[in-house]
C-alpha cells in the first residue's frame, strides 16, 4: 500500500493524539484517563460497536507530566487495538468508496463510448 501511494505521488502520515476521555476499555484495554473525571456525552466506537463513553479516571498533576513526557515515544509503539480497529474500518470504507467510484466511471465511460 505504501509503495502504491508513493508511486502515485501520495503521502502517508500519522497524527498522534492523546485520546483522553474519548477512549474506552473495550478498545484500549484499560479505563481511559483525562484531566478530569467527566464523561464524554456521546458514544464511542469499539470493537463491539458503539458504546457509551465511560467516566475517565482523573489524572493527578504529577501524572499529567508523565503523560507529556511519554507522548513522544508513542510513534514507536505498535498501534493499540483502537488504532488497528479504526484503520481497518477506514480501509473497508475507502475500499467501498473506491469500488463505487470505479463502477460509476465504467458506466460513464460506457455512455461516452456509445
mmCIF file with all atom_site columns, C-alpha atoms in Angstrom:
data_model
loop_
_atom_site.group_PDB
_atom_site.id
_atom_site.type_symbol
_atom_site.label_atom_id
_atom_site.label_alt_id
_atom_site.label_comp_id
_atom_site.label_asym_id
_atom_site.label_entity_id
_atom_site.label_seq_id
_atom_site.pdbx_PDB_ins_code
_atom_site.Cartn_x
_atom_site.Cartn_y
_atom_site.Cartn_z
_atom_site.occupancy
_atom_site.B_iso_or_equiv
_atom_site.pdbx_formal_charge
_atom_site.auth_seq_id
_atom_site.auth_comp_id
_atom_site.auth_asym_id
_atom_site.auth_atom_id
_atom_site.pdbx_PDB_model_num
ATOM 1   C CA . UNK A 1 1   ? 0.000   0.000  0.000   1.00 0.00 ? 1   UNK A CA 1
ATOM 2   C CA . UNK A 1 2   ? 2.806   2.417  0.866   1.00 0.00 ? 2   UNK A CA 1
ATOM 3   C CA . UNK A 1 3   ? 4.622   1.777  -2.424  1.00 0.00 ? 3   UNK A CA 1
ATOM 4   C CA . UNK A 1 4   ? 1.402   2.319  -4.397  1.00 0.00 ? 4   UNK A CA 1
ATOM 5   C CA . UNK A 1 5   ? 0.733   5.597  -2.601  1.00 0.00 ? 5   UNK A CA 1
ATOM 6   C CA . UNK A 1 6   ? 4.285   6.853  -3.200  1.00 0.00 ? 6   UNK A CA 1
ATOM 7   C CA . UNK A 1 7   ? 4.293   5.712  -6.843  1.00 0.00 ? 7   UNK A CA 1
ATOM 8   C CA . UNK A 1 8   ? 1.181   7.805  -7.439  1.00 0.00 ? 8   UNK A CA 1
ATOM 9   C CA . UNK A 1 9   ? 2.518   10.895 -5.689  1.00 0.00 ? 9   UNK A CA 1
ATOM 10  C CA . UNK A 1 10  ? 0.695   10.239 -2.430  1.00 0.00 ? 10  UNK A CA 1
ATOM 11  C CA . UNK A 1 11  ? 1.966   10.935 1.051   1.00 0.00 ? 11  UNK A CA 1
ATOM 12  C CA . UNK A 1 12  ? 1.304   8.923  4.184   1.00 0.00 ? 12  UNK A CA 1
ATOM 13  C CA . UNK A 1 13  ? 1.349   10.429 7.651   1.00 0.00 ? 13  UNK A CA 1
ATOM 14  C CA . UNK A 1 14  ? 0.169   9.703  11.156  1.00 0.00 ? 14  UNK A CA 1
ATOM 15  C CA . UNK A 1 15  ? -1.162  12.213 13.649  1.00 0.00 ? 15  UNK A CA 1
ATOM 16  C CA . UNK A 1 16  ? -0.628  11.227 17.261  1.00 0.00 ? 16  UNK A CA 1
ATOM 17  C CA . UNK A 1 17  ? -3.004  12.443 19.930  1.00 0.00 ? 17  UNK A CA 1
ATOM 18  C CA . UNK A 1 18  ? -3.962  11.537 23.445  1.00 0.00 ? 18  UNK A CA 1
ATOM 19  C CA . UNK A 1 19  ? -7.499  10.187 23.276  1.00 0.00 ? 19  UNK A CA 1
ATOM 20  C CA . UNK A 1 20  ? -8.280  11.272 26.841  1.00 0.00 ? 20  UNK A CA 1
ATOM 21  C CA . UNK A 1 21  ? -11.927 10.792 27.725  1.00 0.00 ? 21  UNK A CA 1
ATOM 22  C CA . UNK A 1 22  ? -12.744 9.579  24.197  1.00 0.00 ? 22  UNK A CA 1
ATOM 23  C CA . UNK A 1 23  ? -11.131 6.201  24.938  1.00 0.00 ? 23  UNK A CA 1
ATOM 24  C CA . UNK A 1 24  ? -12.949 3.066  26.031  1.00 0.00 ? 24  UNK A CA 1
ATOM 25  C CA . UNK A 1 25  ? -11.785 -0.035 27.963  1.00 0.00 ? 25  UNK A CA 1
ATOM 26  C CA . UNK A 1 26  ? -13.115 -2.273 25.152  1.00 0.00 ? 26  UNK A CA 1
ATOM 27  C CA . UNK A 1 27  ? -10.733 -0.564 22.752  1.00 0.00 ? 27  UNK A CA 1
ATOM 28  C CA . UNK A 1 28  ? -7.608  0.288  24.740  1.00 0.00 ? 28  UNK A CA 1
ATOM 29  C CA . UNK A 1 29  ? -7.808  -2.393 27.430  1.00 0.00 ? 29  UNK A CA 1
ATOM 30  C CA . UNK A 1 30  ? -7.943  -0.046 30.418  1.00 0.00 ? 30  UNK A CA 1
ATOM 31  C CA . UNK A 1 31  ? -10.076 2.750  31.853  1.00 0.00 ? 31  UNK A CA 1
ATOM 32  C CA . UNK A 1 32  ? -9.283  5.972  29.992  1.00 0.00 ? 32  UNK A CA 1
ATOM 33  C CA . UNK A 1 33  ? -7.575  8.842  31.773  1.00 0.00 ? 33  UNK A CA 1
ATOM 34  C CA . UNK A 1 34  ? -8.210  12.561 31.325  1.00 0.00 ? 34  UNK A CA 1
ATOM 35  C CA . UNK A 1 35  ? -7.604  15.858 33.139  1.00 0.00 ? 35  UNK A CA 1
ATOM 36  C CA . UNK A 1 36  ? -10.927 15.429 34.965  1.00 0.00 ? 36  UNK A CA 1
ATOM 37  C CA . UNK A 1 37  ? -13.420 12.644 35.688  1.00 0.00 ? 37  UNK A CA 1
ATOM 38  C CA . UNK A 1 38  ? -16.057 13.936 33.278  1.00 0.00 ? 38  UNK A CA 1
ATOM 39  C CA . UNK A 1 39  ? -17.501 11.506 30.756  1.00 0.00 ? 39  UNK A CA 1
ATOM 40  C CA . UNK A 1 40  ? -17.959 12.445 27.133  1.00 0.00 ? 40  UNK A CA 1
ATOM 41  C CA . UNK A 1 41  ? -21.682 12.836 26.440  1.00 0.00 ? 41  UNK A CA 1
ATOM 42  C CA . UNK A 1 42  ? -21.583 10.548 23.421  1.00 0.00 ? 42  UNK A CA 1
ATOM 43  C CA . UNK A 1 43  ? -20.990 7.005  22.272  1.00 0.00 ? 43  UNK A CA 1
ATOM 44  C CA . UNK A 1 44  ? -17.561 5.867  21.101  1.00 0.00 ? 44  UNK A CA 1
ATOM 45  C CA . UNK A 1 45  ? -16.538 3.276  18.523  1.00 0.00 ? 45  UNK A CA 1
ATOM 46  C CA . UNK A 1 46  ? -15.351 -0.027 19.995  1.00 0.00 ? 46  UNK A CA 1
ATOM 47  C CA . UNK A 1 47  ? -14.793 -3.494 18.539  1.00 0.00 ? 47  UNK A CA 1
ATOM 48  C CA . UNK A 1 48  ? -18.246 -4.321 19.972  1.00 0.00 ? 48  UNK A CA 1
ATOM 49  C CA . UNK A 1 49  ? -19.876 -1.353 18.214  1.00 0.00 ? 49  UNK A CA 1
ATOM 50  C CA . UNK A 1 50  ? -20.942 1.995  19.637  1.00 0.00 ? 50  UNK A CA 1
ATOM 51  C CA . UNK A 1 51  ? -20.901 2.085  23.441  1.00 0.00 ? 51  UNK A CA 1
ATOM 52  C CA . UNK A 1 52  ? -21.455 4.930  25.924  1.00 0.00 ? 52  UNK A CA 1
ATOM 53  C CA . UNK A 1 53  ? -18.256 6.711  26.847  1.00 0.00 ? 53  UNK A CA 1
ATOM 54  C CA . UNK A 1 54  ? -17.120 5.747  30.364  1.00 0.00 ? 54  UNK A CA 1
ATOM 55  C CA . UNK A 1 55  ? -16.179 8.173  33.103  1.00 0.00 ? 55  UNK A CA 1
ATOM 56  C CA . UNK A 1 56  ? -12.399 8.570  32.795  1.00 0.00 ? 56  UNK A CA 1
ATOM 57  C CA . UNK A 1 57  ? -10.048 8.483  35.749  1.00 0.00 ? 57  UNK A CA 1
ATOM 58  C CA . UNK A 1 58  ? -8.800  11.992 36.562  1.00 0.00 ? 58  UNK A CA 1
ATOM 59  C CA . UNK A 1 59  ? -5.033  12.340 36.320  1.00 0.00 ? 59  UNK A CA 1
ATOM 60  C CA . UNK A 1 60  ? -3.052  13.975 39.095  1.00 0.00 ? 60  UNK A CA 1
ATOM 61  C CA . UNK A 1 61  ? -0.764  16.876 38.203  1.00 0.00 ? 61  UNK A CA 1
ATOM 62  C CA . UNK A 1 62  ? 2.198   14.527 38.538  1.00 0.00 ? 62  UNK A CA 1
ATOM 63  C CA . UNK A 1 63  ? 0.598   12.010 36.165  1.00 0.00 ? 63  UNK A CA 1
ATOM 64  C CA . UNK A 1 64  ? -0.064  14.721 33.555  1.00 0.00 ? 64  UNK A CA 1
ATOM 65  C CA . UNK A 1 65  ? 3.643   15.485 33.495  1.00 0.00 ? 65  UNK A CA 1
ATOM 66  C CA . UNK A 1 66  ? 4.332   11.782 32.950  1.00 0.00 ? 66  UNK A CA 1
ATOM 67  C CA . UNK A 1 67  ? 1.865   11.636 30.047  1.00 0.00 ? 67  UNK A CA 1
ATOM 68  C CA . UNK A 1 68  ? 3.540   14.649 28.424  1.00 0.00 ? 68  UNK A CA 1
ATOM 69  C CA . UNK A 1 69  ? 6.987   13.089 28.808  1.00 0.00 ? 69  UNK A CA 1
ATOM 70  C CA . UNK A 1 70  ? 5.774   9.754  27.392  1.00 0.00 ? 70  UNK A CA 1
ATOM 71  C CA . UNK A 1 71  ? 3.959   11.244 24.399  1.00 0.00 ? 71  UNK A CA 1
ATOM 72  C CA . UNK A 1 72  ? 6.986   11.496 22.047  1.00 0.00 ? 72  UNK A CA 1
ATOM 73  C CA . UNK A 1 73  ? 7.509   7.732  22.461  1.00 0.00 ? 73  UNK A CA 1
ATOM 74  C CA . UNK A 1 74  ? 4.030   6.987  21.088  1.00 0.00 ? 74  UNK A CA 1
ATOM 75  C CA . UNK A 1 75  ? 5.191   6.867  17.484  1.00 0.00 ? 75  UNK A CA 1
ATOM 76  C CA . UNK A 1 76  ? 7.469   3.927  18.189  1.00 0.00 ? 76  UNK A CA 1
ATOM 77  C CA . UNK A 1 77  ? 4.790   1.659  19.659  1.00 0.00 ? 77  UNK A CA 1
ATOM 78  C CA . UNK A 1 78  ? 2.805   -0.901 17.714  1.00 0.00 ? 78  UNK A CA 1
ATOM 79  C CA . UNK A 1 79  ? -0.705  0.517  17.144  1.00 0.00 ? 79  UNK A CA 1
ATOM 80  C CA . UNK A 1 80  ? -3.049  -0.235 20.047  1.00 0.00 ? 80  UNK A CA 1
ATOM 81  C CA . UNK A 1 81  ? -6.318  -2.059 19.286  1.00 0.00 ? 81  UNK A CA 1
ATOM 82  C CA . UNK A 1 82  ? -8.180  1.236  18.888  1.00 0.00 ? 82  UNK A CA 1
ATOM 83  C CA . UNK A 1 83  ? -5.905  2.379  16.100  1.00 0.00 ? 83  UNK A CA 1
ATOM 84  C CA . UNK A 1 84  ? -5.941  -1.013 14.399  1.00 0.00 ? 84  UNK A CA 1
ATOM 85  C CA . UNK A 1 85  ? -9.737  -1.074 14.594  1.00 0.00 ? 85  UNK A CA 1
ATOM 86  C CA . UNK A 1 86  ? -10.084 2.416  13.134  1.00 0.00 ? 86  UNK A CA 1
ATOM 87  C CA . UNK A 1 87  ? -7.569  1.687  10.363  1.00 0.00 ? 87  UNK A CA 1
ATOM 88  C CA . UNK A 1 88  ? -9.493  -1.457 9.436   1.00 0.00 ? 88  UNK A CA 1
ATOM 89  C CA . UNK A 1 89  ? -12.785 0.469  9.365   1.00 0.00 ? 89  UNK A CA 1
ATOM 90  C CA . UNK A 1 90  ? -11.221 3.259  7.306   1.00 0.00 ? 90  UNK A CA 1
ATOM 91  C CA . UNK A 1 91  ? -9.723  0.840  4.779   1.00 0.00 ? 91  UNK A CA 1
ATOM 92  C CA . UNK A 1 92  ? -13.020 -1.029 4.451   1.00 0.00 ? 92  UNK A CA 1
ATOM 93  C CA . UNK A 1 93  ? -14.929 2.233  3.961   1.00 0.00 ? 93  UNK A CA 1
ATOM 94  C CA . UNK A 1 94  ? -12.327 3.533  1.492   1.00 0.00 ? 94  UNK A CA 1
ATOM 95  C CA . UNK A 1 95  ? -12.486 0.290  -0.486  1.00 0.00 ? 95  UNK A CA 1
ATOM 96  C CA . UNK A 1 96  ? -16.274 0.628  -0.742  1.00 0.00 ? 96  UNK A CA 1
ATOM 97  C CA . UNK A 1 97  ? -15.953 4.226  -1.924  1.00 0.00 ? 97  UNK A CA 1
ATOM 98  C CA . UNK A 1 98  ? -13.277 3.317  -4.498  1.00 0.00 ? 98  UNK A CA 1
ATOM 99  C CA . UNK A 1 99  ? -15.342 0.412  -5.834  1.00 0.00 ? 99  UNK A CA 1
ATOM 100 C CA . UNK A 1 100 ? -18.419 2.650  -6.109  1.00 0.00 ? 100 UNK A CA 1
ATOM 101 C CA . UNK A 1 101 ? -16.391 5.337  -7.918  1.00 0.00 ? 101 UNK A CA 1
ATOM 102 C CA . UNK A 1 102 ? -14.957 2.757  -10.337 1.00 0.00 ? 102 UNK A CA 1
ATOM 103 C CA . UNK A 1 103 ? -18.417 1.410  -11.054 1.00 0.00 ? 103 UNK A CA 1
ATOM 104 C CA . UNK A 1 104 ? -19.709 4.924  -11.758 1.00 0.00 ? 104 UNK A CA 1
ATOM 105 C CA . UNK A 1 105 ? -16.679 5.563  -14.012 1.00 0.00 ? 105 UNK A CA 1
ATOM 106 C CA . UNK A 1 106 ? -17.351 2.395  -16.013 1.00 0.00 ? 106 UNK A CA 1
ATOM 107 C CA . UNK A 1 107 ? -20.980 3.411  -16.507 1.00 0.00 ? 107 UNK A CA 1
ATOM 108 C CA . UNK A 1 108 ? -19.915 6.920  -17.576 1.00 0.00 ? 108 UNK A CA 1
ATOM 109 C CA . UNK A 1 109 ? -17.252 5.561  -19.961 1.00 0.00 ? 109 UNK A CA 1
ATOM 110 C CA . UNK A 1 110 ? -19.769 3.137  -21.415 1.00 0.00 ? 110 UNK A CA 1
ATOM 111 C CA . UNK A 1 111 ? -22.131 6.023  -22.157 1.00 0.00 ? 111 UNK A CA 1
ATOM 112 C CA . UNK A 1 112 ? -19.351 8.126  -23.683 1.00 0.00 ? 112 UNK A CA 1
ATOM 113 C CA . UNK A 1 113 ? -18.264 5.277  -25.982 1.00 0.00 ? 113 UNK A CA 1
ATOM 114 C CA . UNK A 1 114 ? -21.833 4.784  -27.224 1.00 0.00 ? 114 UNK A CA 1
#
